[in-house]
Amino acid sequence: MTTEAIGSADADRGAASDGLMARLSRRSLVILSIWFVLFAVELIVSINLAGGRLVFTLDDAYIHLAVADQILSGGYGVNLGEFSSPSSSIIWPYLIAATEAVHLGGWGPLLISAAAAAATIVTIMRLLEGCGLFDAAGSWLVGALCVTTIFIISAVALAMTGLEHSLHVWATVTTFAGLAAAAQGRAPSGLQIVALVLLPLIRFEGAALACAALAALVLLRQRRAAALAAALIAAALLAYAARMHALGLPLLPSSVLLKARFVEAAYERTTAFSAVTDNLILSLINPYGQRLLLLGMAVAATACWLRGDRSALIIAGAVLAAVGGHVAFGQYDWFHRYEVYVIALAAVAWLWLVARLRPHLDARVATALNAPLLMLLGFAAWPYVAAALATPLASRNIYQQQYQMGRFAREFYRHPVAVNDLGLVAYRNPNYVLDLWGLGSEPVRKAKLAGHYGPAEMAALAAQHAVGMAMIYDRWFPQGVPASWTKVAVLHTPFVTVAAGDVAFYRTPDADPAEVTRALKAFAPTLPPNVALDILSR
């Protein structure tokens, strides 16, 4: 599977036609094969390092799985009979509920994410083949571009987070493909309309591209498609809002309310302008933000070169609006997942614009552009290469810490507990789990946003739910813990994607000291290598 093999597909191409684009090209099959091998190796190594189990690289995936189980039980949240909104996505928990209904467990989100990654690769290949980008390119350039495509969308690592981001990347790229079709005078396909409608439902950040794409479709004289998509988006958002109102929950999920910078500004009594300014500064100094800004500038510069091409300018404007939205309001990193959708969008849009520009360039100028094009794309893709390399270690890290905490809560202590990292402790746990950080516990979230949260509130909530033990990161609670709590153990783990290497175990007044000691002593010998439980009090 060399670059020559990829590039040799050009000889069979001929003129692009609807028949050709309706099936997978030889080039697409080669790239899918490369991706499949890389992903399979990643998955096998990750499972091997995680004690023979599928463990995602982030604990957050298990929050969605816990919510999905509650949806199947008629609720919404992480605890039976208590409503909360910890999911960062409107539709993802419902998709996972379908896989939970057939008892797929963690394999459900993995299969959806892997399928989305494969579909994204196919969509990009069809788009670039259809716009003629590969027509005049040498085999080495085609091969390099195709392999870079795998990483620019983080197709190897992103699915192993177990989260909605791979699906978000697919919806983003497919929406762009719909705009590219509109630029050629064709109506977006049904699948492309579905992708556009799903954008804000998969991730709230998708609203920026969705709005920009609707405006672009109107300008590209595809008003019927725009009206249909807008109506479906409005209906879906209204249904979600009605559901949250009926449950007594806020319209935005806890993850947005507790993490987003512009929401922080509201409860810190600062202005939205200052929040946007802070985010702009962050984009300038953050390595991911810098990559996004460089790609945005490349899109803008190429669009200026194509200033006589109305369709190209409209599409570039939509892409730059989405880029600007993320620069002003979006987040970065968190194991290479928050910005990947807009990085992929900017990169694919730039390649599409370059393909439209090439026929207007002298052959020598077009050839001279190959090196900087590959350099910028490689620079943008590098973090996702690093993510792929780190993924097996990250899976092992979650197995070493949160998976073990979940085991302790379900198999050894078997009573209500409190945590500040919710996922694996709550997933398939029949006992109550109090989230001291606030994602899965509405009283905590409300107290934090009101500025009235500290040891007293922690003690009261723990007592209310008969919580006997708390497993927390001490540094997440600068005001300390309730004086009535006793630190009884510390779980020492390596540090890769977990928020801290040490987890403090506290016994509350509601716990039986002898029972806690027995549980800790039974738990300690079962821990995997390089993990230790330091029991402090008996």
Coordinates of C-alpha atoms in Angstrom, one line a residue:
M1 CA 0.0 0.0 0.0
T2 CA 2.5 2.5 -1.2
T3 CA 1.9 6.0 -2.4
E4 CA 2.5 4.6 -5.9
A5 CA -0.4 2.2 -5.4
I6 CA -2.6 5.1 -4.4
G7 CA -1.5 7.3 -7.2
S8 CA -1.8 4.6 -9.9
A9 CA -5.6 4.8 -9.5
D10 CA -5.4 8.0 -11.6
A11 CA -4.7 5.9 -14.7
D12 CA -8.1 4.3 -14.4
R13 CA -10.0 7.4 -13.6
G14 CA -10.9 9.2 -16.8
A15 CA -13.5 11.9 -16.7
A16 CA -15.5 12.1 -13.5
S17 CA -19.1 11.0 -13.8
D18 CA -22.1 10.3 -11.6
G19 CA -21.7 6.6 -12.1
L20 CA -18.0 6.7 -11.0
M21 CA -18.8 8.9 -8.0
A22 CA -21.6 6.5 -6.9
R23 CA -19.2 3.7 -6.1
L24 CA -16.0 3.4 -4.2
S25 CA -12.9 4.1 -6.4
R26 CA -9.8 2.0 -6.2
R27 CA -8.1 4.8 -4.4
S28 CA -10.8 5.0 -1.8
L29 CA -10.6 1.3 -1.2
V30 CA -6.8 1.5 -0.7
I31 CA -7.1 4.4 1.8
L32 CA -9.9 2.6 3.7
S33 CA -7.7 -0.5 3.9
I34 CA -4.8 1.6 5.3
W35 CA -7.1 3.1 7.8
F36 CA -8.7 -0.2 8.8
V37 CA -5.3 -1.7 9.4
L38 CA -4.1 1.2 11.5
F39 CA -7.4 1.3 13.5
A40 CA -7.4 -2.5 14.1
V41 CA -3.8 -2.4 15.4
E42 CA -4.7 0.6 17.6
L43 CA -7.7 -1.3 19.0
I44 CA -5.9 -4.6 19.6
V45 CA -3.0 -2.9 21.4
S46 CA -5.3 -0.8 23.5
I47 CA -7.4 -3.9 24.6
N48 CA -4.2 -5.7 25.4
L49 CA -2.9 -2.9 27.6
A50 CA -6.2 -2.5 29.3
G51 CA -6.3 -6.0 30.8
G52 CA -8.0 -7.6 27.8
R53 CA -11.0 -5.2 27.9
L54 CA -12.3 -2.4 25.7
V55 CA -11.7 0.8 27.6
F56 CA -12.0 4.2 26.0
T57 CA -9.3 6.8 26.3
L58 CA -11.6 9.2 28.2
D59 CA -13.9 8.5 31.1
D60 CA -16.5 10.9 29.6
A61 CA -17.7 8.2 27.2
Y62 CA -19.2 6.3 30.1
I63 CA -21.3 9.3 31.2
H64 CA -23.1 9.0 27.9
L65 CA -23.5 5.2 28.4
A66 CA -24.9 5.8 31.9
V67 CA -27.4 8.4 30.5
A68 CA -28.3 6.0 27.7
D69 CA -29.2 3.3 30.3
Q70 CA -31.4 5.8 32.1
I71 CA -33.1 6.7 28.9
L72 CA -34.0 3.1 28.4
S73 CA -35.4 3.1 32.0
G74 CA -37.6 6.2 31.2
G75 CA -35.3 8.7 32.9
Y76 CA -32.5 11.1 31.9
G77 CA -29.3 11.4 33.9
V78 CA -27.0 9.0 35.7
N79 CA -29.1 8.1 38.8
L80 CA -32.5 6.3 38.7
G81 CA -35.3 8.8 39.5
E82 CA -33.1 11.9 39.4
F83 CA -32.9 14.0 36.4
S84 CA -29.6 15.7 35.2
S85 CA -28.1 16.7 31.9
P86 CA -24.4 15.7 31.8
S87 CA -24.3 14.8 28.1
S88 CA -22.6 17.3 25.8
S89 CA -24.7 16.1 22.9
I90 CA -28.5 16.1 22.2
I91 CA -28.6 13.1 20.1
W92 CA -25.6 10.9 21.1
P93 CA -27.2 9.4 24.2
Y94 CA -30.2 8.3 22.2
L95 CA -28.0 6.7 19.6
I96 CA -26.1 4.9 22.4
A97 CA -29.4 3.9 24.0
A98 CA -30.2 1.9 20.8
T99 CA -26.9 0.0 21.1
E100 CA -27.4 -0.4 24.9
A101 CA -30.8 -2.0 24.1
V102 CA -29.1 -4.8 22.4
H103 CA -26.4 -5.0 25.1
L104 CA -23.4 -3.9 23.1
G105 CA -21.9 -1.9 25.9
G106 CA -18.8 0.0 24.9
W107 CA -18.8 -1.7 21.5
G108 CA -21.9 0.3 20.6
P109 CA -20.3 3.8 20.5
L110 CA -17.1 2.3 19.1
L111 CA -18.9 0.8 16.1
I112 CA -20.8 4.0 15.4
S113 CA -17.6 6.1 15.7
A114 CA -15.6 3.7 13.5
A115 CA -18.3 3.6 10.9
A116 CA -18.4 7.5 10.9
A117 CA -14.7 7.6 10.5
A118 CA -14.8 5.3 7.5
A119 CA -17.7 7.2 6.0
T120 CA -15.8 10.5 6.4
I121 CA -12.8 9.1 4.5
V122 CA -15.1 8.0 1.7
T123 CA -16.8 11.4 1.6
I124 CA -13.5 13.3 1.4
M125 CA -12.1 11.0 -1.3
R126 CA -15.2 11.4 -3.5
L127 CA -15.2 15.1 -3.0
L128 CA -11.5 15.5 -3.9
E129 CA -11.8 13.1 -6.9
G130 CA -14.9 14.9 -8.1
C131 CA -13.4 18.3 -8.0
G132 CA -10.4 17.1 -10.0
L133 CA -7.7 17.7 -7.4
F134 CA -5.9 14.5 -8.2
D135 CA -6.1 14.9 -12.0
A136 CA -2.8 16.6 -12.6
A137 CA -1.0 15.5 -9.4
G138 CA 1.8 13.0 -9.3
S139 CA 1.4 9.7 -7.5
W140 CA 3.6 10.8 -4.6
L141 CA 1.4 13.9 -4.0
V142 CA -1.8 11.9 -4.3
G143 CA -0.6 9.3 -1.9
A144 CA 0.7 11.8 0.7
L145 CA -2.6 13.8 0.5
C146 CA -4.7 10.6 1.0
V147 CA -2.7 9.4 4.0
T148 CA -2.8 12.8 5.5
T149 CA -6.5 12.8 5.2
I150 CA -6.7 9.8 7.6
F151 CA -5.0 11.9 10.3
I152 CA -6.5 15.3 9.5
I153 CA -9.9 13.9 10.6
S154 CA -8.2 11.8 13.5
A155 CA -9.8 8.7 12.0
V156 CA -7.4 6.4 14.0
A157 CA -7.6 7.9 17.5
L158 CA -10.9 9.7 17.7
A159 CA -13.2 6.7 17.7
M160 CA -11.4 5.3 20.7
T161 CA -12.6 8.2 22.9
G162 CA -16.1 6.6 22.7
L163 CA -17.7 10.0 22.2
E164 CA -19.7 11.8 19.5
H165 CA -16.8 13.6 17.8
S166 CA -16.2 11.1 15.0
L167 CA -19.9 11.5 14.0
H168 CA -19.5 15.3 14.3
V169 CA -16.6 15.2 11.9
W170 CA -18.6 13.1 9.4
A171 CA -21.6 15.5 9.6
T172 CA -19.2 18.5 9.1
V173 CA -17.4 17.1 6.1
T174 CA -20.7 15.8 4.5
T175 CA -22.3 19.2 5.0
F176 CA -19.4 20.7 3.2
A177 CA -19.8 18.2 0.4
G178 CA -23.4 19.3 0.1
L179 CA -22.2 22.9 -0.3
A180 CA -19.7 21.8 -3.0
A181 CA -22.6 20.1 -4.9
A182 CA -24.7 23.3 -4.6
A183 CA -21.7 25.2 -6.1
Q184 CA -22.0 23.0 -9.2
G185 CA -25.7 23.7 -9.5
R186 CA -26.9 20.4 -7.9
A187 CA -29.2 20.1 -5.0
P188 CA -27.6 18.5 -1.9
S189 CA -28.4 14.8 -1.5
G190 CA -30.7 13.5 1.2
L191 CA -27.7 12.3 3.2
Q192 CA -26.1 15.7 3.0
I193 CA -29.3 17.3 4.3
V194 CA -29.4 14.8 7.1
A195 CA -25.8 15.7 8.0
L196 CA -26.6 19.4 8.1
V197 CA -29.6 18.8 10.3
L198 CA -27.5 16.7 12.7
L199 CA -24.8 19.2 13.1
P200 CA -26.2 21.1 16.1
L201 CA -27.7 17.9 17.5
I202 CA -24.4 16.1 17.7
R203 CA -22.5 19.0 19.1
F204 CA -23.7 22.5 20.0
E205 CA -20.6 23.9 18.2
G206 CA -22.2 22.5 15.0
A207 CA -24.7 25.3 15.1
A208 CA -22.2 27.8 13.7
L209 CA -21.6 25.7 10.5
A210 CA -25.3 24.8 10.3
C211 CA -26.3 28.5 10.2
A212 CA -23.5 29.4 7.8
A213 CA -24.4 26.4 5.5
L214 CA -28.1 27.4 5.5
A215 CA -27.2 30.9 4.4
A216 CA -24.8 29.6 1.8
L217 CA -27.5 27.3 0.3
V218 CA -29.8 30.2 0.0
L219 CA -27.1 32.3 -1.8
L220 CA -26.3 29.3 -4.0
R221 CA -30.0 29.2 -5.1
Q222 CA -30.8 26.0 -3.2
R223 CA -33.6 27.6 -1.2
R224 CA -35.8 24.5 -1.0
A225 CA -33.0 22.4 0.6
A226 CA -32.2 25.3 3.0
A227 CA -35.8 25.6 4.0
L228 CA -36.2 21.9 4.6
A229 CA -33.0 21.7 6.7
A230 CA -33.9 24.8 8.7
A231 CA -37.4 23.4 9.5
L232 CA -36.0 20.0 10.6
I233 CA -33.3 21.7 12.8
A234 CA -35.9 24.0 14.4
A235 CA -38.3 21.1 15.0
A236 CA -35.5 19.0 16.6
L237 CA -34.3 21.8 18.8
L238 CA -37.8 22.6 19.9
A239 CA -38.5 19.0 20.8
Y240 CA -35.2 18.9 22.8
A241 CA -36.1 22.1 24.6
A242 CA -39.6 20.8 25.4
R243 CA -38.1 17.6 26.8
M244 CA -35.6 19.5 29.0
H245 CA -38.3 21.9 30.2
A246 CA -40.6 18.9 31.1
L247 CA -37.7 17.4 33.2
G248 CA -37.0 20.7 34.9
L249 CA -33.5 20.9 33.3
P250 CA -31.7 23.8 31.6
L251 CA -31.7 24.1 27.9
L252 CA -27.9 23.8 27.8
P253 CA -26.3 20.6 29.3
S254 CA -24.2 20.8 32.5
S255 CA -21.0 20.2 30.5
V256 CA -21.6 23.4 28.6
L257 CA -22.8 25.4 31.6
L258 CA -19.8 24.4 33.7
K259 CA -17.1 24.4 31.1
A260 CA -17.8 27.0 28.4
R261 CA -15.9 30.2 28.7
F262 CA -18.8 32.5 27.7
V263 CA -21.1 30.8 30.3
E264 CA -18.4 31.2 32.9
A265 CA -18.5 34.9 32.1
A266 CA -22.2 35.1 33.0
Y267 CA -21.8 33.7 36.5
E268 CA -18.5 35.5 37.2
R269 CA -20.3 38.8 36.4
T270 CA -17.9 39.6 33.6
T271 CA -18.9 40.6 30.1
A272 CA -19.5 38.3 27.1
F273 CA -17.0 40.5 25.2
S274 CA -14.2 39.7 27.7
A275 CA -15.0 36.0 27.3
V276 CA -14.7 36.2 23.5
T277 CA -11.5 38.2 23.9
D278 CA -10.1 35.6 26.2
N279 CA -11.0 32.9 23.7
L280 CA -9.3 34.8 20.9
I281 CA -6.2 35.1 22.9
L282 CA -6.3 31.4 23.7
S283 CA -6.6 30.6 20.0
L284 CA -3.5 32.7 19.3
I285 CA -1.4 30.9 22.0
N286 CA -2.8 27.4 21.8
P287 CA -1.1 25.0 19.3
Y288 CA -4.4 23.8 18.0
G289 CA -5.8 27.3 17.7
Q290 CA -2.7 28.3 15.8
R291 CA -3.2 25.4 13.3
L292 CA -6.8 26.4 12.9
L293 CA -5.9 30.1 12.3
L294 CA -3.3 29.1 9.7
L295 CA -5.8 26.9 7.8
G296 CA -8.3 29.7 8.0
M297 CA -5.8 32.1 6.5
A298 CA -5.1 29.6 3.7
V299 CA -8.8 29.4 3.0
A300 CA -9.2 33.1 2.9
A301 CA -6.1 33.7 0.7
T302 CA -7.2 31.1 -1.8
A303 CA -10.7 32.6 -1.9
C304 CA -9.2 36.0 -2.6
W305 CA -7.3 34.4 -5.5
L306 CA -10.7 33.1 -6.7
R307 CA -12.5 36.4 -6.1
G308 CA -14.2 36.1 -9.5
D309 CA -15.8 32.8 -8.6
R310 CA -19.0 33.6 -6.7
S311 CA -19.7 30.1 -5.6
A312 CA -16.2 29.6 -4.2
L313 CA -16.5 32.9 -2.3
I314 CA -19.9 31.9 -0.8
I315 CA -18.5 28.5 0.4
A316 CA -15.3 30.0 1.7
G317 CA -17.4 32.5 3.6
A318 CA -19.4 29.8 5.3
V319 CA -16.3 27.9 6.2
L320 CA -14.6 31.0 7.6
A321 CA -17.8 31.8 9.6
A322 CA -17.5 28.3 11.3
V323 CA -13.8 28.8 11.9
G324 CA -14.5 32.2 13.4
G325 CA -17.2 30.8 15.6
H326 CA -14.8 28.2 17.0
V327 CA -12.0 30.8 17.5
A328 CA -14.4 33.0 19.4
F329 CA -16.3 30.4 21.4
G330 CA -14.8 27.0 21.0
Q331 CA -12.5 24.9 23.1
Y332 CA -9.3 23.0 22.2
D333 CA -7.6 19.7 23.0
W334 CA -9.1 17.5 25.8
F335 CA -7.2 14.7 24.2
H336 CA -7.4 16.1 20.7
R337 CA -11.1 16.1 20.2
Y338 CA -12.8 19.5 20.6
E339 CA -11.4 21.2 17.5
V340 CA -10.9 18.3 15.1
Y341 CA -14.2 18.9 13.3
V342 CA -13.3 22.5 12.3
I343 CA -9.7 21.6 11.5
A344 CA -11.1 18.9 9.2
L345 CA -13.5 21.4 7.7
A346 CA -10.9 24.0 7.0
A347 CA -8.5 21.5 5.5
V348 CA -11.0 19.9 3.2
A349 CA -12.4 23.3 2.2
W350 CA -8.9 24.5 1.4
L351 CA -8.1 21.5 -0.8
W352 CA -11.4 22.0 -2.6
L353 CA -10.6 25.7 -3.2
V354 CA -7.1 24.7 -4.4
A355 CA -8.6 22.3 -6.9
R356 CA -10.8 25.2 -8.3
L357 CA -7.8 27.4 -8.5
R358 CA -5.4 25.1 -10.2
P359 CA -6.8 25.4 -13.8
H360 CA -6.1 29.2 -13.5
L361 CA -2.5 28.7 -12.6
D362 CA 0.6 28.2 -14.7
A363 CA 1.8 24.6 -14.4
R364 CA 5.0 25.6 -12.7
V365 CA 3.2 27.7 -10.1
A366 CA 0.7 24.9 -9.5
T367 CA 3.6 22.5 -9.0
A368 CA 5.4 24.9 -6.6
L369 CA 2.3 25.0 -4.4
N370 CA 2.5 21.2 -3.7
A371 CA 5.2 21.5 -1.0
P372 CA 3.6 24.2 1.1
L373 CA 0.2 22.5 0.7
L374 CA 1.5 19.3 2.1
M375 CA 3.6 21.0 4.8
L376 CA 0.6 22.9 6.2
L377 CA -1.7 19.9 6.1
G378 CA 1.0 17.7 7.7
F379 CA 1.4 20.4 10.4
A380 CA -2.3 20.5 11.1
A381 CA -2.5 16.7 11.2
W382 CA 0.4 16.0 13.5
P383 CA -1.5 16.3 16.8
Y384 CA -3.8 13.5 15.6
V385 CA -0.8 11.4 14.7
A386 CA 0.4 11.9 18.2
A387 CA -3.1 11.1 19.5
A388 CA -3.0 7.8 17.6
L389 CA 0.4 6.9 19.2
A390 CA -0.8 7.8 22.7
T391 CA -4.2 6.1 22.5
P392 CA -3.2 2.6 23.8
L393 CA -1.5 4.3 26.8
A394 CA -4.6 6.5 27.4
S395 CA -6.9 3.4 27.4
R396 CA -4.6 1.7 29.9
N397 CA -4.6 4.8 32.0
I398 CA -8.4 5.0 32.2
Y399 CA -8.4 1.2 33.0
Q400 CA -5.8 1.8 35.8
Q401 CA -7.8 4.6 37.5
Q402 CA -11.5 5.1 36.7
Y403 CA -12.2 1.5 35.7
Q404 CA -10.7 0.4 39.1
M405 CA -12.8 3.0 40.9
G406 CA -15.9 1.7 39.2
R407 CA -14.9 -1.9 40.3
F408 CA -14.5 -0.7 43.9
A409 CA -17.9 1.0 44.0
R410 CA -19.8 -1.8 42.3
E411 CA -18.0 -5.0 43.6
F412 CA -16.4 -4.1 46.9
Y413 CA -18.2 -1.2 48.7
R414 CA -21.7 -1.5 47.1
H415 CA -23.2 1.6 48.7
P416 CA -23.7 5.2 47.5
V417 CA -20.5 7.0 46.7
A418 CA -19.4 10.5 45.6
V419 CA -17.0 11.3 42.8
N420 CA -15.8 14.2 40.8
D421 CA -15.1 12.1 37.6
L422 CA -18.3 10.5 36.9
G423 CA -18.3 8.0 34.0
L424 CA -17.1 4.5 34.9
V425 CA -18.2 4.8 38.5
A426 CA -21.8 5.6 37.5
Y427 CA -22.1 3.3 34.5
R428 CA -24.1 0.1 35.4
N429 CA -23.8 1.0 39.1
P430 CA -27.1 0.2 40.8
N431 CA -26.2 2.4 43.8
Y432 CA -26.5 6.2 43.9
V433 CA -23.5 8.2 42.6
L434 CA -23.2 11.9 43.7
D435 CA -21.3 14.0 41.3
L436 CA -19.4 16.5 43.4
W437 CA -18.3 18.4 40.2
G438 CA -21.8 19.0 39.0
L439 CA -22.2 17.3 35.6
G440 CA -24.5 14.6 36.9
S441 CA -26.0 16.3 40.0
E442 CA -28.3 19.3 39.5
P443 CA -28.0 20.7 43.1
V444 CA -24.2 20.8 42.7
R445 CA -24.4 22.5 39.4
K446 CA -26.8 25.1 40.6
A447 CA -24.8 25.8 43.7
K448 CA -21.5 26.2 41.7
L449 CA -23.1 28.6 39.2
A450 CA -24.6 30.6 42.1
G451 CA -21.2 30.8 43.8
H452 CA -22.4 29.0 46.9
Y453 CA -20.6 25.7 46.8
G454 CA -18.1 24.4 49.3
P455 CA -17.5 21.8 52.1
A456 CA -20.7 22.5 53.8
E457 CA -22.8 21.9 50.7
M458 CA -20.7 18.8 49.9
A459 CA -21.4 17.4 53.4
A460 CA -25.1 18.2 53.2
L461 CA -25.6 16.5 49.8
A462 CA -23.6 13.5 50.8
A463 CA -25.7 13.1 54.0
Q464 CA -28.9 13.5 52.0
H465 CA -28.0 10.6 49.7
A466 CA -26.4 8.4 52.5
V467 CA -23.1 8.6 50.7
G468 CA -20.5 6.6 52.7
M469 CA -17.4 7.2 50.6
A470 CA -16.0 9.9 48.3
M471 CA -13.3 9.3 45.6
I472 CA -12.0 12.7 44.4
Y473 CA -9.0 14.7 43.2
D474 CA -8.0 16.8 46.2
R475 CA -6.7 19.6 44.0
W476 CA -10.2 20.1 42.4
F477 CA -11.5 21.3 45.7
P478 CA -9.3 24.3 46.8
Q479 CA -11.7 25.0 49.7
G480 CA -11.1 21.5 51.0
V481 CA -13.5 18.8 52.0
P482 CA -15.9 18.6 54.9
A483 CA -14.2 18.4 58.3
S484 CA -16.3 15.3 59.1
W485 CA -14.8 13.3 56.3
T486 CA -11.8 11.1 57.0
K487 CA -9.2 10.3 54.3
V488 CA -8.7 6.6 54.4
A489 CA -6.8 5.8 51.3
V490 CA -5.1 7.1 48.2
L491 CA -5.1 5.4 44.8
H492 CA -1.8 6.0 43.0
T493 CA -1.9 5.7 39.2
P494 CA 0.2 6.8 36.2
F495 CA -0.8 10.0 34.4
V496 CA -1.8 10.1 30.7
T497 CA -5.4 11.3 30.1
V498 CA -6.7 11.2 33.7
A499 CA -7.0 14.6 35.4
A500 CA -4.7 13.6 38.2
G501 CA -2.6 10.6 39.2
D502 CA -3.8 10.3 42.8
V503 CA -7.4 9.7 43.9
A504 CA -8.2 10.4 47.5
F505 CA -10.7 8.1 49.2
Y506 CA -12.7 9.7 52.0
R507 CA -15.0 8.0 54.5
T508 CA -18.1 10.0 55.6
P509 CA -20.0 9.8 58.8
D510 CA -22.7 7.7 57.0
A511 CA -20.2 4.8 56.5
D512 CA -19.4 1.9 58.7
P513 CA -15.6 2.2 59.4
A514 CA -15.1 -1.5 59.7
E515 CA -17.0 -2.2 56.4
V516 CA -14.9 0.5 54.6
T517 CA -11.7 -1.1 55.9
R518 CA -12.8 -4.5 54.7
A519 CA -13.7 -3.2 51.3
L520 CA -10.3 -1.4 50.9
K521 CA -8.3 -4.4 52.0
A522 CA -10.2 -6.7 49.7
F523 CA -9.8 -4.2 46.8
A524 CA -6.1 -3.5 47.1
P525 CA -4.7 -6.9 46.0
T526 CA -6.9 -6.9 42.9
L527 CA -5.3 -3.8 41.3
P528 CA -3.4 -4.1 38.0
P529 CA 0.4 -3.5 37.8
N530 CA 1.7 0.0 38.4
V531 CA -1.4 0.9 40.5
A532 CA -1.3 1.0 44.3
L533 CA -3.8 1.7 47.0
D534 CA -2.2 3.3 50.1
I535 CA -4.6 2.6 53.0
L536 CA -4.1 5.4 55.5
S537 CA -6.6 4.6 58.3
R538 CA -8.1 1.4 59.6

